[in-house]
Amino acid sequence: MATTWTQQTLNHLRRTRAWKSIFRRGPARTNRTRSLAIFGNIFLHVLPVKVREKSLRLRATYYLGSFSFFLFVVLTVTGVLLMFYYHPAVPEAYRDMKDLRFVVANGVFLRNLHRLAAQVMVAAVFWHMFHVFFRGGYKPPHEFNWVVGVGLLLVTLFLSYTGYLLPWDQLAFWAITVGTNIISYVPILGHPIRFLLLGGNIIGENALLRFYVLHCVILPLAAVILIAVHFWRIQKDGGLTVREDHERKG
Amino acid sequence: MSEKAKYEAGFGSDALKDPQRIVFITKKTSAKVKGDVGRQVMSFPHVILREAIAFQVLTIVLVAIALFWDAPLEQLANPLLTPNPAKAPWYFLGLQELLHYFPPVVGGVLIPTLVVVALIVIPYFNVNIEGAPLWAARRGRRFPLVVGTVVALLAILVAYQAWTVIAPTVLVAGGVLLSNFLSPGQGRLADFLRARPLPWWVMTWFIAVALTLTIVGTFFRGPGWSWIWPWR
Ligand code: HEM
């Protein structure tokens, strides 16, 4: 089999002690080692080892859940890079946006990619939810995963929303003003919640710092945890919903 | 079942000294067994490979767009200079549009809360487990009920003059009522509509309203939240 240079190198690598200590399995050519590839890997072990062939069809998912996740990954990578250039302080935040545009190499591209992925992720998560609904993916035993999904929807919206303030331009400031004013209409708790969120009564430096911490630490962590539960539950719920009456044709 | 159980379980935690195990066999089958439909394949490589390709496609498309589209950046935030209209991000513009019609407690608090609660309880109310068509059974009772609900809903919306909610509502309500009068053999669309269950109609209505509100809020609202035409 090993004819090409890459395959030869790979085979050679596989025989080394270091490789064996990491992977503890041979090449994934048997079902045993293919199973090991999933459950012997901490990142993949939340996934099922086997899936129904029918759940692989495009129209079973349109990969909408996967796209939601991948967008989150793209956002994490570009977001961390953006953090290197960003100060959550009042004139600096805006200056950093200007720096990204005029000084930082590929700064415009970086910001574009982050902003674009953020918008697309909101849309993808909504679409995924509607798609799951119309396929009946929320039905038993998937009830709880739907609820986890609703949590993910809210986290996604809050992530996008807290990020909106960070450039500290007119667009950001007034969008957050509109939104946080709505909070103050919540009976009784409205003003305290708004105060807590903004760190004051107006949108100023404190609000920027709080939104920054929410956007870069708390909400991403919440998202990671919920996504892990979400994926793991798909496996525990016995894989994706495949309905016989839906699938017979085609 | 008032009699005290004759056994106790799980006192010792030393696995070697206390090897008593009890297995309960319940009548319920596991989710895995219940869901068995069709052939199975190994996740590695079948799923992993597809996901990798999906990731690559997504990245390529995102990068291509990010090269040509620019993220907006306006002037430095100025609390003294209110833009007119001040707009939230696009996914909240539907909410902002609602606020235009309804009092803030209703449009800004009550309706969003109800939407979230409704989403959470969907799987627990046995929504649409069999997916039976709305008009397949008990039409005599259901039809007046649906008409009544639609009329009541429209009455509330008209009272608030919420035109951009009314338009999609009338459209979907028209569909649901019309589908009652369709009979077999009137084309594929008719067959499709006749087979729709109630939850399908409710969700379709929700999506239609949310989409309309968001599009109107994004493109058709100008100074003072007045109606504008985006191309003018
Ligand atoms: C960050 C957001 C989310 C991510 C990354 C995500 C990811 C995924 C993935 C990868 C799948 C498996 C395949 C697929 O259907 O694409 C899935 C399935 C599922 N998702 Fe999500 N999801 C998210 C949000 C949501 C939301 C908002 C809901 C609903 C409220 C939801 C409910 C479900 C359910 C019920 C399933 C199982 C579907 C079935 O059994 O057929 N998810 N999710």
Coordinates of C-alpha atoms and ligand atoms in Angstrom, one line a residue:
Chain A
M1 CA 0.0 0.0 0.0
A2 CA 2.6 2.5 1.1
T3 CA 3.8 3.8 -2.2
T4 CA 3.8 7.5 -2.1
W5 CA 6.2 9.5 -0.1
T6 CA 3.6 10.8 2.4
Q7 CA 2.3 7.3 3.1
Q8 CA 5.9 6.1 3.6
T9 CA 6.6 8.9 6.0
L10 CA 3.3 8.3 7.8
N11 CA 4.0 4.6 8.2
H12 CA 7.5 5.4 9.5
L13 CA 6.0 7.9 12.0
R14 CA 3.5 5.4 13.1
R15 CA 6.3 3.0 14.2
T16 CA 8.0 5.6 16.4
R17 CA 7.6 5.4 20.1
A18 CA 6.4 9.0 20.4
W19 CA 3.5 8.5 17.9
K20 CA 2.5 5.3 19.6
S21 CA 2.5 7.0 23.0
I22 CA 0.1 9.6 21.7
F23 CA -2.3 7.6 19.6
R24 CA -2.1 4.1 21.1
R25 CA -3.6 2.6 18.0
G26 CA -2.7 1.5 14.6
P27 CA -4.0 3.1 11.4
A28 CA -7.8 3.4 11.2
R29 CA -8.3 0.6 8.8
T30 CA -10.3 -1.7 11.0
N31 CA -13.5 -1.0 12.7
R32 CA -11.8 -1.4 16.1
T33 CA -9.2 1.3 15.3
R34 CA -11.8 3.5 13.7
S35 CA -13.8 3.3 16.9
L36 CA -10.7 4.1 18.9
A37 CA -10.1 7.1 16.7
I38 CA -13.3 8.5 18.1
F39 CA -13.6 7.4 21.7
G40 CA -9.9 7.4 22.3
N41 CA -9.7 11.1 21.5
I42 CA -10.8 13.6 24.2
F43 CA -12.2 16.0 21.6
L44 CA -14.0 13.5 19.5
H45 CA -15.2 11.2 22.2
V46 CA -18.5 13.2 22.6
L47 CA -19.4 12.1 19.2
P48 CA -21.0 8.7 18.4
V49 CA -18.7 6.0 17.1
K50 CA -21.3 4.9 14.6
V51 CA -23.9 6.9 12.9
R52 CA -26.9 6.0 10.7
E53 CA -26.1 6.3 7.1
K54 CA -29.3 8.2 6.6
S55 CA -28.4 10.9 9.0
L56 CA -25.4 11.7 6.8
R57 CA -27.6 12.9 4.0
L58 CA -27.4 16.5 3.2
R59 CA -31.1 17.2 3.8
A60 CA -31.0 15.6 7.2
T61 CA -29.0 18.5 8.6
Y62 CA -27.8 20.7 5.8
Y63 CA -24.8 20.8 8.1
L64 CA -26.4 23.8 9.8
G65 CA -25.4 22.7 13.3
S66 CA -21.9 22.0 12.1
F67 CA -21.7 25.4 10.4
S68 CA -22.9 27.0 13.6
F69 CA -20.1 25.3 15.5
F70 CA -17.5 26.1 12.8
L71 CA -18.5 29.7 12.8
F72 CA -18.0 29.7 16.6
V73 CA -14.5 28.3 16.0
V74 CA -13.7 30.9 13.4
L75 CA -15.0 33.6 15.8
T76 CA -12.8 32.3 18.6
V77 CA -9.7 32.3 16.5
T78 CA -10.3 35.7 14.9
G79 CA -11.6 37.0 18.3
V80 CA -8.4 36.0 20.1
L81 CA -6.3 37.7 17.4
L82 CA -8.4 40.9 17.7
M83 CA -7.9 40.8 21.5
F84 CA -4.2 41.4 21.0
Y85 CA -5.0 44.8 19.5
Y86 CA -7.9 45.9 21.7
H87 CA -8.2 47.9 24.9
P88 CA -11.6 48.0 26.5
A89 CA -11.3 51.6 27.5
V90 CA -13.1 54.7 26.3
P91 CA -11.3 56.5 23.6
E92 CA -8.7 53.6 23.1
A93 CA -11.3 51.1 21.9
Y94 CA -12.2 53.3 19.0
R95 CA -8.6 54.2 18.3
D96 CA -7.8 50.5 18.2
M97 CA -10.5 50.1 15.4
K98 CA -8.7 52.8 13.5
D99 CA -5.4 51.1 14.1
L100 CA -6.8 47.9 12.8
R101 CA -7.8 49.7 9.7
F102 CA -4.7 51.7 9.1
V103 CA -1.8 50.2 11.0
V104 CA -2.2 46.5 11.8
A105 CA -1.2 44.2 8.9
N106 CA -4.4 42.5 7.6
G107 CA -6.3 44.3 10.4
V108 CA -9.2 45.1 8.1
F109 CA -9.5 41.5 7.0
L110 CA -9.3 40.3 10.5
R111 CA -12.1 42.6 11.7
N112 CA -14.2 41.8 8.6
L113 CA -13.9 38.1 9.1
H114 CA -14.9 38.4 12.8
R115 CA -17.8 40.6 12.1
L116 CA -19.0 38.6 9.1
A117 CA -18.8 35.3 10.9
A118 CA -20.8 36.8 13.9
Q119 CA -23.7 37.9 11.6
V120 CA -23.7 34.6 9.8
M121 CA -23.6 32.6 13.0
V122 CA -26.7 34.2 14.3
A123 CA -28.5 33.4 11.0
A124 CA -27.1 29.9 10.9
V125 CA -28.2 29.1 14.5
F126 CA -31.7 30.3 13.8
W127 CA -31.9 28.4 10.6
H128 CA -30.6 25.3 12.3
M129 CA -33.3 25.6 15.0
F130 CA -36.1 26.0 12.4
H131 CA -34.7 23.1 10.4
V132 CA -34.6 20.8 13.5
F133 CA -38.1 21.8 14.3
F134 CA -39.5 21.0 10.9
R135 CA -37.7 17.7 10.9
G136 CA -39.1 16.9 14.3
G137 CA -35.7 16.7 15.8
Y138 CA -37.0 17.9 19.2
K139 CA -39.2 14.8 19.8
P140 CA -38.4 12.3 22.5
P141 CA -35.7 11.3 23.3
H142 CA -34.3 14.6 22.0
E143 CA -36.3 17.0 24.3
F144 CA -33.5 18.1 26.5
N145 CA -31.1 18.7 23.7
W146 CA -33.7 21.1 22.2
V147 CA -33.7 23.0 25.5
V148 CA -29.8 23.1 25.5
G149 CA -30.2 24.4 21.9
V150 CA -32.5 27.3 23.1
G151 CA -29.7 28.1 25.7
L152 CA -27.2 28.1 22.8
L153 CA -29.5 30.4 20.8
L154 CA -29.6 32.9 23.7
V155 CA -25.9 32.7 24.3
T156 CA -25.3 33.3 20.6
L157 CA -27.5 36.3 20.5
F158 CA -25.9 37.8 23.7
L159 CA -22.4 37.1 22.3
S160 CA -23.2 38.9 19.1
Y161 CA -24.9 41.7 21.1
T162 CA -22.1 42.3 23.6
G163 CA -19.6 42.3 20.8
Y164 CA -21.6 45.0 19.0
L165 CA -20.6 47.6 21.7
L166 CA -16.9 47.0 21.6
P167 CA -15.9 49.2 18.6
W168 CA -17.3 52.1 20.5
D169 CA -18.5 54.0 17.5
Q170 CA -21.8 55.7 17.0
L171 CA -23.4 52.5 15.6
A172 CA -22.3 50.5 18.7
F173 CA -23.2 53.1 21.3
W174 CA -26.7 53.7 20.1
A175 CA -27.5 50.1 19.3
I176 CA -26.7 49.2 22.9
T177 CA -28.6 52.2 24.1
V178 CA -31.7 51.0 22.3
G179 CA -31.3 47.5 23.6
T180 CA -30.5 48.3 27.2
N181 CA -33.3 50.8 27.4
I182 CA -35.7 47.8 26.8
I183 CA -34.3 46.1 29.9
S184 CA -35.4 49.0 32.1
Y185 CA -39.0 48.2 31.1
V186 CA -38.9 44.8 32.9
P187 CA -41.2 45.2 35.9
I188 CA -39.5 45.9 39.3
L189 CA -36.1 44.3 38.3
G190 CA -35.6 46.3 35.1
H191 CA -33.5 49.1 36.6
P192 CA -31.4 46.9 38.8
I193 CA -30.6 44.6 36.0
R194 CA -29.7 47.4 33.7
F195 CA -27.5 48.9 36.4
L196 CA -25.7 45.6 36.9
L197 CA -25.2 45.1 33.2
L198 CA -23.8 48.6 32.6
G199 CA -22.0 49.1 35.8
G200 CA -23.9 52.4 36.2
N201 CA -26.8 54.3 34.8
I202 CA -25.3 55.3 31.5
I203 CA -23.3 53.5 28.8
G204 CA -19.8 54.5 29.6
E205 CA -16.4 53.0 30.4
N206 CA -17.8 50.6 33.0
A207 CA -20.4 49.3 30.5
L208 CA -17.7 48.8 27.9
L209 CA -15.5 46.8 30.4
R210 CA -18.5 44.6 31.4
F211 CA -19.5 43.9 27.9
Y212 CA -15.9 43.1 27.1
V213 CA -15.6 40.6 29.9
L214 CA -19.0 39.1 29.0
H215 CA -18.0 38.9 25.3
C216 CA -14.5 37.5 25.7
V217 CA -14.8 35.3 28.8
I218 CA -18.1 34.5 30.3
L219 CA -20.3 34.0 27.2
P220 CA -17.7 32.0 25.2
L221 CA -17.2 29.7 28.2
A222 CA -20.9 29.3 28.5
A223 CA -21.1 28.5 24.7
V224 CA -18.3 26.0 24.9
I225 CA -19.9 24.1 27.8
L226 CA -23.4 24.1 26.2
I227 CA -21.9 23.0 22.8
A228 CA -20.1 20.1 24.5
V229 CA -23.4 19.1 26.2
H230 CA -25.3 19.5 23.0
F231 CA -23.0 17.3 21.0
W232 CA -22.7 14.7 23.8
R233 CA -26.4 14.5 24.1
I234 CA -26.8 13.8 20.4
Q235 CA -24.8 10.7 21.0
K236 CA -26.6 9.8 24.2
D237 CA -30.0 10.3 22.6
G238 CA -29.1 7.7 20.1
G239 CA -28.0 9.8 17.1
L240 CA -29.8 12.2 14.9
T241 CA -33.5 11.9 14.2
V242 CA -34.2 9.7 11.2
R243 CA -37.8 9.1 10.5
E244 CA -38.7 6.2 8.4
D245 CA -41.6 7.8 6.7
H246 CA -39.4 10.8 5.8
E247 CA -36.6 8.7 4.5
R248 CA -38.2 6.0 2.5
K249 CA -38.2 7.9 -0.7
G250 CA -34.9 9.0 -2.2
Chain B
M1 CA -46.4 0.0 48.2
S2 CA -46.3 1.0 51.9
E3 CA -44.2 -2.1 52.8
K4 CA -40.6 -1.3 53.5
A5 CA -38.1 -2.4 50.9
K6 CA -36.4 -5.6 52.0
Y7 CA -33.1 -4.6 50.5
E8 CA -30.7 -1.7 50.8
A9 CA -28.4 -0.6 48.0
G10 CA -25.1 1.1 47.9
F11 CA -23.8 1.3 51.4
G12 CA -20.2 0.2 50.8
S13 CA -18.0 2.2 48.5
D14 CA -15.0 -0.2 48.5
A15 CA -15.4 -1.9 45.2
L16 CA -13.5 -5.0 46.2
K17 CA -15.2 -5.6 49.6
D18 CA -18.6 -4.8 48.5
P19 CA -19.2 -6.4 45.2
Q20 CA -23.0 -6.7 45.4
R21 CA -24.6 -5.3 42.3
I22 CA -28.2 -5.1 41.5
V23 CA -29.4 -4.8 38.0
F24 CA -32.8 -3.3 37.3
I25 CA -34.4 -4.3 34.1
T26 CA -37.0 -1.8 33.1
K27 CA -39.6 -2.1 30.4
K28 CA -38.3 1.0 28.6
T29 CA -35.9 0.5 25.9
S30 CA -32.9 2.8 25.6
A31 CA -33.0 5.7 23.2
K32 CA -30.4 4.0 21.1
V33 CA -32.5 0.9 20.5
K34 CA -35.6 2.8 19.8
G35 CA -34.1 5.0 17.2
D36 CA -32.7 2.3 15.1
V37 CA -33.4 3.1 11.5
G38 CA -31.3 1.7 8.8
R39 CA -27.6 0.9 8.2
Q40 CA -24.9 2.3 10.3
V41 CA -21.4 3.5 9.3
M42 CA -18.3 4.4 11.3
S43 CA -18.1 8.0 12.3
F44 CA -14.4 7.8 11.4
P45 CA -13.9 8.5 8.6
H46 CA -17.4 9.0 7.3
V47 CA -18.5 11.9 9.6
I48 CA -15.1 13.4 10.3
L49 CA -14.3 13.7 6.6
R50 CA -17.6 15.3 5.7
E51 CA -17.3 17.8 8.6
A52 CA -13.7 18.6 7.5
I53 CA -15.0 19.4 4.0
A54 CA -17.8 21.5 5.4
F55 CA -15.4 23.4 7.5
Q56 CA -13.2 24.1 4.5
V57 CA -16.1 25.2 2.3
L58 CA -17.3 27.6 5.1
T59 CA -13.8 29.0 5.6
I60 CA -13.3 29.6 1.9
V61 CA -16.6 31.3 1.5
L62 CA -16.1 33.5 4.6
V63 CA -12.6 34.5 3.6
A64 CA -13.8 35.4 0.0
I65 CA -16.6 37.6 1.4
A66 CA -14.4 39.2 4.0
L67 CA -11.9 40.3 1.3
F68 CA -14.5 42.4 -0.4
W69 CA -17.0 43.4 2.2
D70 CA -15.9 45.9 4.9
A71 CA -17.1 45.9 8.5
P72 CA -18.8 49.2 9.2
L73 CA -17.1 51.8 11.5
E74 CA -18.8 55.1 12.2
Q75 CA -17.6 58.1 14.1
L76 CA -16.5 57.9 17.7
A77 CA -19.4 57.3 20.1
N78 CA -21.0 60.5 21.1
P79 CA -23.7 60.3 23.8
L80 CA -24.9 63.8 22.9
L81 CA -25.5 63.1 19.2
T82 CA -28.4 60.7 18.8
P83 CA -28.7 59.3 15.3
N84 CA -32.2 59.2 13.9
P85 CA -33.3 56.4 13.8
A86 CA -31.1 54.6 16.4
K87 CA -31.1 51.0 15.4
A88 CA -30.2 47.8 17.2
P89 CA -28.3 45.0 15.4
W90 CA -30.4 43.4 12.7
Y91 CA -31.5 40.4 14.7
F92 CA -33.1 42.7 17.2
L93 CA -34.8 44.9 14.7
G94 CA -37.9 42.7 14.7
L95 CA -38.2 43.4 18.4
Q96 CA -37.7 47.1 17.8
E97 CA -40.4 47.0 15.2
L98 CA -42.7 45.4 17.8
L99 CA -41.8 48.2 20.3
H100 CA -43.1 50.7 17.7
Y101 CA -46.6 49.3 18.0
F102 CA -46.9 47.8 21.5
P103 CA -46.2 49.4 24.9
P104 CA -42.6 48.6 26.0
V105 CA -43.7 46.1 28.6
V106 CA -45.5 44.1 26.0
G107 CA -43.2 44.5 23.0
G108 CA -39.9 44.5 24.9
V109 CA -40.5 42.2 27.7
L110 CA -43.7 40.1 27.5
I111 CA -43.5 39.0 23.9
P112 CA -39.8 38.0 23.9
T113 CA -40.3 36.1 27.2
L114 CA -43.2 34.3 25.8
V115 CA -41.3 33.4 22.7
V116 CA -38.4 31.9 24.7
V117 CA -40.8 30.1 27.0
A118 CA -42.7 28.7 24.0
L119 CA -39.5 27.5 22.4
I120 CA -38.4 25.7 25.6
V121 CA -41.7 23.9 26.2
I122 CA -42.1 22.7 22.6
P123 CA -40.7 19.2 23.2
Y124 CA -42.6 18.8 26.5
F125 CA -46.1 19.4 25.2
N126 CA -46.0 16.4 22.9
V127 CA -46.0 18.9 20.0
N128 CA -46.8 17.0 16.9
I129 CA -45.5 13.6 17.9
E130 CA -47.4 11.8 15.1
G131 CA -47.4 14.8 12.9
A132 CA -51.1 14.3 12.0
P133 CA -52.5 16.7 9.5
L134 CA -54.5 19.5 11.1
W135 CA -57.6 18.9 9.0
A136 CA -57.4 15.1 9.1
A137 CA -59.8 14.6 12.0
R138 CA -62.5 16.5 13.9
R139 CA -62.8 19.2 11.3
G140 CA -66.1 20.3 12.5
R141 CA -64.7 21.2 15.9
R142 CA -61.3 22.4 14.8
F143 CA -62.4 24.8 12.0
P144 CA -64.4 27.2 14.3
L145 CA -61.6 27.0 16.8
V146 CA -59.0 28.0 14.3
V147 CA -61.2 30.7 12.9
G148 CA -61.9 32.0 16.4
T149 CA -58.2 32.2 17.3
V150 CA -57.3 33.9 14.1
V151 CA -60.1 36.5 14.5
A152 CA -59.1 37.2 18.1
L153 CA -55.5 37.5 17.3
L154 CA -56.2 39.9 14.4
A155 CA -58.6 41.9 16.6
I156 CA -55.7 42.5 19.1
L157 CA -53.3 43.4 16.3
V158 CA -55.7 45.8 14.6
A159 CA -56.4 47.5 18.0
Y160 CA -52.6 48.2 18.2
Q161 CA -52.5 49.0 14.4
A162 CA -49.6 46.6 14.1
W163 CA -49.8 46.4 10.3
T164 CA -46.4 44.7 9.7
V165 CA -47.5 41.9 12.0
I166 CA -51.0 41.8 10.5
A167 CA -49.8 41.3 6.9
P168 CA -47.9 38.0 7.5
T169 CA -50.5 36.8 10.0
V170 CA -53.3 37.3 7.4
L171 CA -51.2 35.4 4.8
V172 CA -50.5 32.4 7.0
A173 CA -54.1 32.4 8.4
G174 CA -55.3 32.4 4.8
G175 CA -53.2 29.4 4.1
V176 CA -54.4 27.4 7.1
L177 CA -58.0 28.1 6.5
L178 CA -57.8 27.5 2.7
S179 CA -56.1 24.2 3.3
N180 CA -59.3 23.0 4.9
F181 CA -61.1 23.3 1.6
L182 CA -58.5 21.6 -0.5
S183 CA -59.2 18.1 -1.7
P184 CA -56.9 15.4 -3.1
G185 CA -55.7 15.7 -6.6
Q186 CA -55.4 19.5 -6.8
G187 CA -51.7 19.6 -7.3
R188 CA -48.6 19.0 -5.2
L189 CA -48.8 22.3 -3.3
A190 CA -52.4 21.5 -2.3
D191 CA -51.4 18.0 -1.1
F192 CA -48.5 19.5 0.8
L193 CA -50.6 22.1 2.6
R194 CA -53.4 19.6 3.4
A195 CA -50.9 17.3 5.1
R196 CA -49.5 20.0 7.4
P197 CA -50.0 19.6 11.1
L198 CA -50.9 22.4 13.5
P199 CA -47.4 23.0 14.9
W200 CA -46.1 23.4 11.3
W201 CA -48.6 26.2 10.8
V202 CA -47.7 27.9 14.1
M203 CA -44.0 27.8 13.5
T204 CA -44.5 29.0 9.9
W205 CA -46.5 31.9 11.2
F206 CA -43.8 32.7 13.8
I207 CA -41.1 32.7 11.1
A208 CA -43.2 34.7 8.7
V209 CA -43.8 37.4 11.3
A210 CA -40.2 37.4 12.6
L211 CA -38.9 37.7 9.0
T212 CA -41.3 40.5 8.0
L213 CA -40.5 42.5 11.1
T214 CA -36.8 42.1 10.7
I215 CA -36.8 43.0 7.1
V216 CA -39.1 46.0 7.7
G217 CA -37.0 47.1 10.6
T218 CA -33.8 46.8 8.7
F219 CA -34.7 48.4 5.3
F220 CA -38.1 50.2 5.6
R221 CA -37.7 52.3 8.7
G222 CA -36.2 55.8 8.7
P223 CA -36.2 58.9 10.9
G224 CA -38.7 58.6 13.8
W225 CA -39.3 55.0 12.8
S226 CA -41.3 56.3 9.8
W227 CA -41.9 54.2 6.8
I228 CA -39.3 54.7 4.0
W229 CA -38.5 53.0 0.7
P230 CA -34.9 51.8 0.8
W231 CA -34.4 52.6 -2.9
R232 CA -35.4 56.2 -2.7
Ligands
HEM1 C1 -24.3 27.5 18.8 C2 -25.4 26.9 18.5 C3 -25.6 25.5 18.0 C4 -24.7 24.6 17.6 C5 -23.2 24.8 17.4 C6 -25.4 23.4 17.3 C7 -24.8 22.2 16.8 C8 -25.5 21.1 16.4 C9 -25.1 20.0 15.6 C10 -23.7 19.9 15.0 C11 -26.1 19.1 15.5 C12 -26.0 17.8 14.7 C13 -26.3 17.9 13.3 C14 -27.2 19.0 12.8 O1 -28.5 18.9 13.0 O2 -26.7 19.9 12.2 C15 -27.2 19.6 16.3 C16 -28.4 18.9 16.5 C17 -29.4 19.4 17.2 N1 -29.6 20.7 17.6 FE1 -28.2 22.1 17.6 N2 -26.7 23.6 17.6 C18 -26.9 24.8 18.0 C19 -28.1 25.5 18.4 C20 -29.3 24.8 18.5 C21 -30.6 25.4 18.8 C22 -30.8 26.9 18.9 C23 -31.5 24.4 18.8 C24 -33.0 24.5 19.1 C25 -33.5 25.3 19.9 C26 -30.8 23.2 18.7 C27 -31.4 21.9 18.7 C28 -30.8 20.8 18.3 C29 -31.4 19.5 18.3 C30 -32.8 19.1 18.9 C31 -30.6 18.6 17.6 C32 -30.8 17.1 17.4 C33 -31.5 17.0 16.0 C34 -31.9 15.6 15.7 O3 -32.0 14.8 16.5 O4 -32.2 15.4 14.5 N3 -29.5 23.4 18.4 N4 -26.8 20.8 16.8

